[in-house]
XYZ file of C-alpha atoms in Angstrom:
705
model
C 8.332 -53.032 32.755
C 4.772 -54.330 32.838
C 3.540 -51.438 32.598
C 5.340 -49.963 29.715
C 4.061 -54.162 27.385
C 1.299 -52.631 27.887
C 1.167 -49.577 27.152
C 3.215 -50.770 23.398
C -0.017 -53.745 23.867
C -2.303 -50.557 23.416
C -1.104 -48.577 21.300
C 0.699 -50.366 18.639
C 2.328 -46.995 16.717
C 4.663 -46.631 19.446
C 7.008 -49.495 18.310
C 6.949 -48.601 14.976
C 10.571 -47.169 14.083
C 11.374 -45.043 11.306
C 15.029 -44.073 10.028
C 16.223 -41.546 6.827
C 19.697 -41.365 4.957
C 21.711 -37.866 4.975
C 24.417 -37.323 2.251
C 26.174 -35.149 4.364
C 27.510 -32.118 1.528
C 24.822 -31.429 0.644
C 22.839 -31.985 3.642
C 19.943 -34.348 1.526
C 17.482 -37.229 2.725
C 18.824 -40.656 -0.166
C 16.869 -42.631 1.824
C 13.674 -43.564 3.747
C 12.550 -46.459 5.246
C 9.728 -47.733 8.097
C 9.958 -51.274 9.774
C 7.380 -51.274 12.591
C 6.075 -53.586 14.879
C 2.433 -53.556 14.560
C -0.726 -55.600 13.903
C -0.955 -53.410 10.629
C 0.747 -54.843 7.395
C -0.878 -52.041 5.455
C 0.784 -48.659 5.763
C 2.627 -47.555 2.967
C 6.735 -46.223 2.876
C 5.365 -42.884 2.149
C 6.034 -39.280 3.069
C 3.189 -39.323 6.056
C 4.463 -42.295 7.418
C 6.778 -39.818 7.777
C 5.117 -37.215 8.842
C 3.369 -39.028 11.768
C 6.812 -40.360 12.712
C 8.269 -37.086 13.070
C 4.960 -35.139 14.917
C 5.583 -38.646 17.649
C 8.892 -38.328 17.792
C 12.681 -36.956 17.917
C 15.420 -37.470 15.305
C 18.696 -38.392 16.776
C 21.970 -38.243 15.287
C 24.812 -41.415 14.965
C 27.768 -41.933 13.184
C 25.639 -44.208 10.344
C 24.847 -40.907 8.495
C 21.442 -42.257 9.873
C 17.898 -40.905 11.217
C 16.366 -42.987 13.398
C 13.221 -41.254 14.737
C 11.910 -43.170 17.877
C 8.531 -42.724 19.336
C 9.113 -44.108 22.514
C 7.175 -41.744 24.804
C 3.533 -39.745 23.864
C 4.735 -36.892 26.015
C 4.654 -33.680 26.478
C 7.513 -31.956 24.342
C 8.803 -34.755 21.871
C 6.454 -32.912 19.411
C 9.448 -30.528 18.058
C 10.560 -29.398 15.332
C 14.071 -31.405 14.838
C 16.852 -28.846 16.603
C 19.572 -27.499 14.063
C 21.625 -30.659 15.060
C 19.481 -33.605 13.991
C 19.381 -31.951 10.528
C 23.184 -30.592 9.526
C 22.592 -27.533 10.000
C 23.773 -24.942 12.353
C 23.782 -26.326 15.673
C 23.671 -23.572 18.017
C 19.682 -23.375 17.290
C 16.535 -25.135 17.283
C 15.428 -25.092 13.497
C 13.102 -23.498 11.600
C 9.758 -23.460 9.670
C 10.665 -23.156 6.461
C 8.277 -20.533 4.491
C 7.587 -20.995 0.440
C 6.805 -17.281 -0.638
C 4.146 -17.321 -3.622
C 3.311 -13.430 -4.893
C -0.532 -13.130 -7.203
C -0.845 -9.921 -9.959
C 1.495 -8.068 -7.890
C 1.382 -4.869 -8.671
C 2.959 -1.119 -7.228
C 2.785 2.282 -8.351
C 5.315 5.163 -8.129
C 3.905 8.788 -8.092
C 6.637 10.721 -10.725
C 6.850 14.561 -11.727
C 7.163 14.268 -14.562
C 4.452 11.940 -16.256
C 2.145 11.909 -12.643
C 1.760 7.793 -11.752
C 4.229 5.347 -12.835
C 4.246 1.293 -12.958
C 6.923 -0.315 -11.102
C 4.835 -3.450 -11.168
C 2.111 -5.424 -13.819
C 0.494 -7.872 -12.944
C 3.031 -10.598 -12.013
C 3.445 -13.389 -10.207
C 5.962 -16.243 -8.749
C 6.478 -18.678 -6.145
C 10.091 -18.628 -3.975
C 10.423 -21.788 -2.168
C 12.460 -23.230 0.736
C 15.920 -24.589 0.555
C 16.696 -22.974 -3.116
C 19.024 -19.751 -3.467
C 16.743 -16.950 -5.621
C 17.964 -14.609 -7.689
C 16.125 -11.757 -8.844
C 17.432 -10.311 -12.342
C 16.389 -7.480 -14.674
C 18.731 -4.478 -16.078
C 17.800 -0.900 -14.608
C 14.690 -0.127 -13.033
C 12.801 -3.285 -13.897
C 11.789 -3.081 -11.084
C 14.085 -5.345 -8.675
C 14.373 -3.975 -5.766
C 10.437 -2.805 -5.942
C 9.677 -6.214 -5.949
C 12.019 -7.400 -2.964
C 10.454 -3.898 -0.903
C 7.225 -5.094 -1.392
C 7.951 -8.694 -0.445
C 9.767 -8.360 2.852
C 7.520 -6.109 4.339
C 9.512 -2.605 3.220
C 6.856 -1.723 0.759
C 3.299 -1.213 1.406
C 1.986 2.167 -0.256
C 0.391 2.181 -4.040
C 0.414 -2.074 -4.065
C -2.026 -4.327 -5.618
C -2.222 -8.214 -5.482
C -1.920 -11.008 -3.296
C 1.359 -12.113 -0.993
C 1.179 -15.892 0.199
C 3.351 -17.477 2.909
C 3.150 -21.599 2.391
C -0.587 -20.936 0.858
C -2.017 -18.872 2.788
C -2.362 -14.532 3.142
C 1.103 -13.456 5.004
C 0.846 -11.746 8.437
C 2.799 -9.076 8.577
C 2.963 -10.110 12.855
C 4.258 -12.989 11.789
C 6.769 -12.860 8.540
C 8.082 -9.718 10.469
C 8.892 -12.743 12.364
C 10.460 -14.790 10.644
C 11.967 -12.909 7.929
C 15.945 -10.105 8.456
C 16.255 -8.202 5.204
C 19.622 -7.756 4.332
C 20.230 -3.853 2.368
C 22.626 -3.219 -0.287
C 24.520 -0.436 2.111
C 26.690 -2.088 4.245
C 25.083 -0.806 7.253
C 27.335 -1.510 10.006
C 28.455 -0.873 13.682
C 32.056 1.113 12.318
C 34.025 1.206 15.576
C 32.785 -2.463 17.077
C 35.071 -5.344 16.318
C 33.692 -8.821 14.001
C 33.050 -10.853 17.665
C 31.799 -7.624 19.189
C 28.509 -7.084 16.434
C 27.368 -10.593 16.759
C 27.863 -10.638 20.508
C 25.713 -8.197 20.562
C 23.891 -8.935 18.082
C 23.575 -11.982 20.021
C 22.469 -10.616 23.239
C 19.554 -8.168 21.293
C 18.260 -11.267 19.111
C 18.172 -13.853 21.434
C 16.951 -13.125 23.984
C 17.481 -12.909 27.586
C 16.250 -17.378 28.710
C 19.805 -18.210 27.387
C 23.079 -18.393 29.131
C 25.617 -16.206 27.698
C 27.855 -19.192 27.289
C 25.243 -20.641 24.341
C 25.465 -17.252 22.652
C 28.454 -16.915 22.538
C 28.738 -20.316 21.005
C 26.299 -19.036 18.664
C 28.631 -16.540 17.754
C 31.832 -18.632 17.269
C 29.897 -20.997 14.725
C 28.286 -17.998 12.782
C 31.805 -17.684 12.484
C 33.269 -20.079 11.210
C 30.370 -20.883 8.987
C 31.081 -17.444 7.357
C 34.431 -17.072 7.684
C 35.111 -14.789 9.533
C 37.836 -16.137 11.732
C 40.617 -14.573 10.889
C 39.298 -11.349 10.784
C 37.135 -11.653 14.671
C 39.110 -9.143 16.521
C 39.092 -6.335 13.532
C 37.209 -3.688 13.410
C 34.678 -2.865 10.964
C 35.872 0.063 9.547
C 38.890 -1.731 8.658
C 37.137 -4.565 6.616
C 37.140 -5.802 2.922
C 33.947 -5.221 0.923
C 33.651 -9.322 0.814
C 33.928 -9.160 4.944
C 30.839 -6.423 5.402
C 29.082 -8.856 2.608
C 29.506 -11.874 5.268
C 28.953 -10.086 8.329
C 25.885 -8.351 7.165
C 24.738 -11.408 6.674
C 26.093 -13.134 9.669
C 24.897 -10.396 12.180
C 21.177 -11.261 11.220
C 22.252 -15.061 11.041
C 22.172 -14.512 14.841
C 18.456 -15.772 15.071
C 18.157 -18.223 12.704
C 15.827 -17.069 10.109
C 13.710 -19.040 7.458
C 13.829 -16.336 4.822
C 16.769 -13.625 4.388
C 16.540 -10.926 1.325
C 19.401 -9.357 0.248
C 19.488 -6.285 -1.702
C 21.900 -6.388 -4.493
C 24.182 -8.391 -2.266
C 27.119 -8.575 -4.559
C 27.310 -4.824 -5.475
C 30.907 -3.545 -5.441
C 32.414 -6.766 -4.329
C 35.540 -8.461 -6.693
C 35.337 -11.516 -8.830
C 36.142 -14.307 -5.958
C 34.137 -11.955 -2.995
C 31.293 -12.324 -5.063
C 31.912 -15.977 -5.780
C 32.739 -16.645 -2.005
C 29.293 -14.336 -0.998
C 26.945 -16.431 -3.443
C 28.438 -19.974 -1.895
C 28.289 -19.215 2.063
C 24.078 -17.821 0.271
C 23.768 -21.264 -1.210
C 25.344 -23.072 2.168
C 22.395 -21.442 4.229
C 19.835 -22.073 1.684
C 20.697 -25.784 0.592
C 19.868 -25.868 5.202
C 16.687 -25.522 4.941
C 15.937 -21.702 4.450
C 14.367 -19.499 2.015
C 16.963 -17.128 0.059
C 15.934 -13.951 -2.201
C 18.478 -11.503 -3.697
C 18.673 -8.973 -6.308
C 21.875 -8.998 -8.684
C 22.470 -6.593 -11.610
C 24.185 -9.520 -13.925
C 25.960 -11.962 -12.593
C 28.707 -13.550 -14.101
C 28.123 -17.242 -16.089
C 29.540 -19.015 -12.448
C 28.151 -17.208 -10.185
C 24.636 -17.309 -12.557
C 24.594 -20.901 -12.354
C 24.985 -21.103 -8.172
C 21.551 -20.149 -8.316
C 18.429 -22.524 -7.495
C 16.179 -20.497 -9.187
C 15.675 -17.642 -11.385
C 13.102 -14.550 -11.688
C 14.240 -11.890 -14.753
C 11.682 -8.381 -14.912
C 12.023 -5.950 -17.415
C 9.422 -3.284 -17.611
C 7.985 -4.288 -14.488
C 6.367 -8.091 -15.475
C 8.351 -11.433 -15.409
C 9.587 -12.809 -18.507
C 11.474 -16.360 -16.789
C 11.067 -18.010 -13.679
C 12.635 -21.601 -13.129
C 16.330 -23.066 -13.363
C 19.137 -21.195 -14.567
C 19.311 -24.508 -16.720
C 16.426 -24.014 -18.115
C 16.756 -20.881 -19.619
C 18.402 -21.268 -22.764
C 15.839 -23.925 -23.862
C 12.530 -21.426 -22.879
C 14.641 -19.115 -25.101
C 15.011 -21.698 -27.545
C 11.661 -22.383 -28.143
C 10.397 -19.469 -28.552
C 13.346 -17.886 -31.284
C 15.661 -16.752 -29.351
C 19.755 -19.192 -29.352
C 21.345 -18.204 -26.881
C 25.667 -19.707 -28.072
C 26.703 -21.650 -26.029
C 29.763 -19.789 -25.336
C 27.636 -16.978 -23.959
C 26.578 -16.091 -20.980
C 22.542 -16.928 -20.333
C 22.201 -14.080 -18.640
C 23.202 -11.320 -20.966
C 22.163 -12.552 -22.961
C 18.794 -12.089 -22.269
C 20.106 -8.079 -21.460
C 20.874 -7.471 -24.685
C 17.984 -9.189 -26.700
C 15.046 -6.717 -24.713
C 13.079 -5.272 -27.317
C 9.789 -4.452 -26.396
C 8.762 -7.182 -28.502
C 10.622 -9.608 -26.934
C 9.769 -8.835 -23.610
C 5.968 -9.810 -24.985
C 6.907 -12.558 -26.367
C 8.378 -13.767 -22.652
C 6.514 -12.906 -20.603
C 3.312 -14.518 -22.415
C 5.709 -17.997 -22.954
C 5.942 -17.577 -18.437
C 2.262 -15.958 -18.807
C 4.338 -12.936 -16.582
C 5.255 -15.378 -13.504
C 3.108 -17.758 -13.651
C 5.048 -20.493 -15.176
C 7.452 -21.810 -14.101
C 10.553 -23.539 -16.204
C 12.182 -26.830 -12.679
C 15.105 -28.258 -13.264
C 13.859 -31.514 -14.791
C 17.479 -32.924 -13.622
C 16.962 -32.355 -9.683
C 14.736 -33.007 -6.850
C 12.241 -30.505 -6.121
C 13.918 -29.543 -3.330
C 15.792 -31.978 0.302
C 14.393 -33.881 1.922
C 14.724 -31.893 4.471
C 13.515 -29.017 3.618
C 10.627 -30.542 2.924
C 10.410 -31.554 6.276
C 10.471 -28.215 6.889
C 7.901 -26.928 5.172
C 5.679 -29.750 5.310
C 5.624 -29.143 8.964
C 5.685 -25.091 8.503
C 2.768 -25.883 6.197
C 0.699 -26.723 8.525
C 1.095 -24.368 11.610
C 1.554 -21.295 9.948
C -1.969 -21.047 8.712
C -3.789 -22.213 10.896
C -2.409 -18.978 13.538
C -4.929 -16.559 13.798
C -3.753 -12.646 14.606
C -5.852 -12.256 17.276
C -4.616 -15.613 18.934
C -2.003 -15.097 22.251
C 0.768 -16.381 21.048
C 1.061 -14.455 17.736
C 0.242 -11.605 20.212
C 3.413 -12.226 22.247
C 5.566 -14.052 18.959
C 5.822 -10.725 18.109
C 6.710 -8.886 21.280
C 10.733 -8.641 20.662
C 13.277 -11.347 22.465
C 14.829 -8.907 25.075
C 13.315 -6.084 27.409
C 12.875 -2.971 26.944
C 15.967 -2.218 29.570
C 17.641 -4.996 28.780
C 17.732 -3.595 24.899
C 18.828 -0.277 26.669
C 21.637 -1.280 28.253
C 22.905 -3.022 25.992
C 22.412 0.182 23.610
C 23.516 2.601 25.919
C 26.593 0.964 26.150
C 27.462 0.468 21.588
C 26.371 3.618 21.962
C 29.177 5.151 24.701
C 31.712 2.487 23.156
C 31.215 3.564 19.708
C 32.204 7.622 20.441
C 35.598 6.561 22.573
C 37.094 4.687 20.254
C 36.020 7.773 17.054
C 39.267 9.320 18.766
C 38.407 11.629 15.436
C 34.959 13.014 15.853
C 36.794 12.993 19.018
C 39.834 15.747 18.403
C 37.680 17.572 16.132
C 35.232 17.771 18.995
C 37.765 19.299 21.246
C 39.589 21.693 18.626
C 36.042 22.435 17.453
C 35.148 24.206 21.376
C 38.989 24.835 22.549
C 39.622 27.600 19.935
C 35.850 28.502 19.036
C 36.613 29.430 22.531
C 39.989 31.016 22.634
C 38.722 32.746 19.421
C 35.779 33.819 20.951
C 36.528 35.032 23.620
C 40.128 36.501 21.989
C 37.290 39.001 20.550
C 35.060 40.308 23.157
C 38.608 40.341 25.764
C 37.945 42.259 28.583
C 34.293 43.478 27.856
C 32.250 41.771 30.941
C 33.038 44.382 34.091
C 33.726 47.784 31.273
C 30.974 50.115 31.898
C 31.361 51.757 28.595
C 31.080 48.645 26.413
C 27.918 46.920 27.248
C 26.461 46.345 24.036
C 29.705 45.319 23.612
C 29.174 42.185 26.574
C 24.937 41.368 25.008
C 26.774 40.934 22.253
C 29.605 38.539 23.502
C 26.623 36.695 25.233
C 24.455 36.516 20.931
C 27.498 34.855 19.805
C 27.620 32.265 22.997
C 23.880 31.169 21.951
C 24.913 31.292 18.072
C 27.890 28.989 19.119
C 25.248 26.187 20.913
C 23.097 26.822 18.171
C 24.516 26.103 15.047
C 27.425 23.630 16.705
C 24.616 21.088 17.780
C 21.839 21.917 15.398
C 24.463 21.391 12.403
C 25.850 17.586 13.827
C 23.111 15.583 14.642
C 21.380 17.219 11.219
C 24.881 16.007 8.795
C 24.881 12.738 10.883
C 22.080 11.346 12.518
C 19.767 10.247 8.326
C 23.445 7.449 8.730
C 21.934 6.845 11.919
C 18.130 6.568 10.871
C 19.694 4.199 7.474
C 21.028 2.131 10.162
C 17.948 1.817 12.724
C 16.122 0.647 9.463
C 18.322 -1.783 9.646
C 17.871 -3.119 12.516
C 14.660 -1.909 13.996
C 13.252 -3.612 10.451
C 14.519 -6.881 12.099
C 12.966 -6.589 14.986
C 17.107 -6.764 17.665
C 14.896 -3.124 18.796
C 12.086 -1.321 19.921
C 12.284 2.465 19.210
C 11.754 3.852 22.401
C 14.912 1.746 23.118
C 16.997 3.020 20.660
C 15.753 6.917 21.309
C 16.369 6.539 24.630
C 20.040 5.336 23.945
C 20.575 7.993 21.757
C 19.847 10.507 23.815
C 21.809 9.394 26.946
C 25.342 8.857 25.280
C 25.626 11.586 23.884
C 25.577 13.485 27.403
C 29.061 12.917 27.758
C 30.609 14.718 25.832
C 28.143 17.246 25.018
C 28.556 17.987 28.715
C 32.271 17.943 28.703
C 33.292 19.780 25.404
C 30.687 23.048 26.934
C 31.479 23.455 29.520
C 35.480 22.964 28.312
C 34.309 26.000 25.672
C 32.080 27.828 28.619
C 34.905 28.043 31.005
C 37.656 29.659 28.138
C 34.700 32.074 27.427
C 34.194 32.736 30.293
C 37.571 33.878 31.540
C 38.814 35.348 28.880
C 35.853 37.975 28.294
C 36.180 38.911 31.671
C 32.617 38.183 33.274
C 32.263 38.806 37.212
C 33.840 35.847 39.119
C 30.690 34.876 40.944
C 30.056 30.761 42.471
C 25.946 31.420 41.228
C 26.500 33.608 38.287
C 29.496 31.124 36.588
C 27.498 28.427 37.221
C 24.559 29.285 36.145
C 26.701 29.916 33.374
C 27.048 26.236 32.590
C 23.417 25.559 33.009
C 22.649 27.815 30.668
C 25.048 26.790 27.442
C 24.140 23.032 28.095
C 20.694 23.938 27.856
C 21.121 25.643 24.573
C 22.760 22.743 23.204
C 20.393 20.453 24.337
C 17.424 22.013 22.604
C 19.274 22.927 19.740
C 20.456 19.103 19.861
C 17.123 18.598 19.979
C 16.169 20.365 16.949
C 18.638 19.056 14.500
C 17.565 15.729 15.962
C 14.106 16.316 14.309
C 14.888 18.059 11.077
C 17.415 14.853 10.988
C 14.691 11.932 11.956
C 12.910 14.176 9.218
C 14.976 14.650 6.082
C 18.498 14.134 4.181
C 21.571 14.868 5.530
C 21.861 17.725 2.136
C 18.701 18.464 2.576
C 18.674 19.507 5.953
C 21.610 20.983 5.827
C 19.859 23.512 3.967
C 16.507 23.287 5.653
C 18.744 23.910 9.740
C 20.131 27.824 8.491
C 17.161 29.357 6.862
C 14.926 27.635 9.695
C 17.397 29.253 12.660
C 17.634 32.718 10.845
C 13.580 33.342 12.098
C 13.499 32.557 15.019
C 17.918 34.248 16.212
C 16.242 37.537 15.255
C 13.392 37.554 17.162
C 15.277 36.712 20.015
C 17.616 39.803 19.432
C 14.821 42.169 18.436
C 14.738 45.215 21.535
C 16.899 46.432 21.291
C 17.253 49.926 22.823
C 13.516 49.754 23.931
C 12.093 46.733 25.798
C 10.502 48.594 27.542
C 7.802 49.730 24.375
C 7.802 46.190 22.195
C 4.805 45.674 21.562
C 1.881 42.224 21.598
C 2.422 40.719 18.657
C 5.703 41.111 18.823
C 6.280 39.720 22.025
C 4.514 37.137 20.800
C 7.040 35.615 18.826
C 9.923 36.966 20.455
C 8.387 33.622 23.380
C 8.209 31.416 20.446
C 11.073 31.519 19.906
C 14.106 29.032 22.160
C 16.907 31.366 21.718
C 15.223 34.558 23.022
C 15.156 32.316 26.350
C 18.153 31.348 26.191
C 19.715 35.003 25.502
C 17.248 36.728 28.684
C 18.692 33.512 30.859
C 22.291 34.266 30.005
C 22.018 38.184 30.148
C 20.371 38.558 33.478
C 22.113 35.786 34.532
C 25.783 38.069 33.885
C 23.582 42.370 34.750
C 20.877 41.269 37.302
C 21.648 42.182 40.756
C 25.206 43.046 40.023
C 26.602 46.210 41.796
C 27.848 49.321 39.747
C 30.256 48.652 36.853
C 33.796 50.107 36.784
C 34.475 53.322 34.385
C 37.585 54.318 33.067
C 38.939 57.348 33.317
C 38.928 56.854 29.977
C 35.086 57.516 29.604
C 34.047 60.786 30.120
C 30.764 58.636 30.862
C 28.774 55.941 31.487
C 25.473 55.432 30.399
C 25.386 52.056 31.385
C 27.182 51.894 34.641
C 24.097 51.244 36.173
C 23.483 46.743 34.852
C 19.729 47.585 35.500
C 19.443 50.555 33.023
C 20.818 47.813 29.375
C 18.145 45.432 31.740
C 15.501 48.004 30.984
C 16.538 48.628 27.322
C 16.367 45.342 26.569
C 13.280 44.385 27.769
C 14.574 41.840 30.268
C 14.631 44.048 33.104
C 13.012 42.136 36.313
C 12.878 38.796 35.471
C 13.104 35.602 36.050
C 15.878 34.105 34.149
C 14.602 30.310 36.634
C 11.163 31.285 34.207
C 13.320 31.439 30.684
C 15.237 27.896 32.215
C 11.655 26.753 31.982
C 11.274 27.113 29.053
C 14.003 25.933 28.268
C 13.443 22.947 30.170
C 9.688 22.481 27.810
C 11.625 23.400 24.090
C 13.848 20.132 25.161
C 10.825 17.923 26.073
C 9.436 19.226 23.055
C 12.386 19.292 19.977
C 12.735 15.822 20.998
C 9.072 13.406 21.543
C 8.343 15.679 17.997
C 12.089 13.731 16.279
C 10.670 10.304 18.662
C 6.804 10.777 16.168
C 9.292 12.050 13.145
C 11.667 9.521 12.780
C 8.887 6.543 13.969
C 6.929 8.580 11.428
C 10.012 8.355 9.116
C 9.855 3.974 9.656
C 7.067 4.302 7.718
C 6.900 2.957 3.981
C 3.137 6.302 3.767
C 5.315 8.952 5.820
C 8.600 9.200 3.174
C 6.200 8.629 0.340
C 4.331 10.934 0.649
C 5.434 13.803 3.114
C 8.975 13.526 1.796
C 8.446 13.550 -1.533
C 6.334 16.283 -1.431
C 9.208 18.438 0.794
C 11.690 17.523 -1.645
C 9.595 18.776 -4.782
C 9.430 22.070 -2.552
C 13.377 22.401 -1.841
C 13.914 21.327 -5.203
C 11.731 24.981 -7.331
C 13.337 26.794 -4.462
């Protein structure tokens, strides 16, 4: 006790007690007072003392809604940001620092095929504060989504101007860690339940250090907060539009980001669902987050819900400020809105060139703002978080070890891979429609093909029909396993873009899990097709040949799947559906080149044939069925069977003395090359520069054709 008394006398500040009274229903500080027992009596009751108390102590809740900040020790660990429980917000994770976003003289241009460069945003300015729900509004083509994509870091090419976070230049490595972007389309895993989706998100975003029990508490709390209790065990494909939107928010809320961007969150929702969605966003903003969303034309009641609106027209800011100040702002420049009229609708109706100029000039293209004089600037809770943050974020350098650590993913590669693999396998097993379609496709295609070439395998009079059978088997595998990812993978890319951009996992983990998860169905259905065709075509029953036949089919499926993923990584489904067959046609042509004169094929054609992976599969399959085979049976009805000796057929096809092992090695090389190329294309697809330049050129070429 004596030592403690001496320490208190040495440092009278340690005996200071500061308290803050909360209004729980709005999470707002309404009373602040300081009492101290030190020798100094000159200090005033101001936020400077409050910040000092926050720096030294910890906040503890008690029953009378008063939060004492007790400076009882200078031990490390007490100098921290208050927890959510202490700040009357969600309690499952520590309170994240608040972030104000400011942009100055922001420009954005895009390529237009008709007029060259088109200015989307023109020297606009703005400030989006923490603790406020901000709506970016404007007519179609005003630049709402472009502004959103630039602020979130989704678009970086063809932009100029400054973007600041808490008054300092934005550091993307840090900013990506602090924000989440929820796109207009509800890109969700359709065959998972709400609870399963949130648990997977918690495992990926909360790291390995947090116990499973705590992660489940996180999930339960978010479900309750966003009103998802009634559908927690419902699969995503069975959710309503409003529930899907709330689930999209819930998935990103797991990591408690201080900044949330939402692109058209109310699109496709009815009035009730829209009010629920905006109400949820409003409550999340009141907890100190910066929430920015684009919205096209809200109703009057929804419009008044926002704390801050930012209006665009023809790439310029025509208004920035509180919704309640829009009508006085318009009246100040001679534009009078009737009391019974929706101000948002009125603005869009009067947007001619002259009025846009007047409004842009009055608001200085966003440099000025119209705050609501009837409300405080921001809740005091938000002020605390912002002041704490603004003292920290500008001082962090991208070369610091702390920053390097902060940009890492919360979980290791192997944890991400394991979770993503389980998620994909679970989805595949629940997608009954896809499983039925694939099984019927492989089964009936095998029966159909086997019926066409029924019994040709041992008929010496029909060797070229058996060769056509080999071609048909190869064609089945390449078109089935190329076209499937070409048509389906672009949707996966959209989902990947959202989760990868919001730092759920690394691209390597996603790609590895995706590649492994497709193997069970590929092996199962490929084997089904191969068994049916092999038996119905009456190929020689030899275990070695049969195993090689199965093996070659699986190899062709994997090569073709890699090519399909490559095309699907670059093109949209519509363009990919045109590119894939056009790419396969020349490969198939050179693969079958040389029938009848294979022993005298010119060197140039040999070179082209070696570029076709289809050729390697066809050669391996033909060699498997004919090499080292005894004389075939020539039926009594046939006078002469020239290819009774299978070696003659292989010679005329240019396949004599070929080792099928080498062909399989070549196929393995193509498997690896296509996978690497697809991964590289996927990585570049996730960058704006690739999408905005390369993809525009390709799409332009396709349109001309």
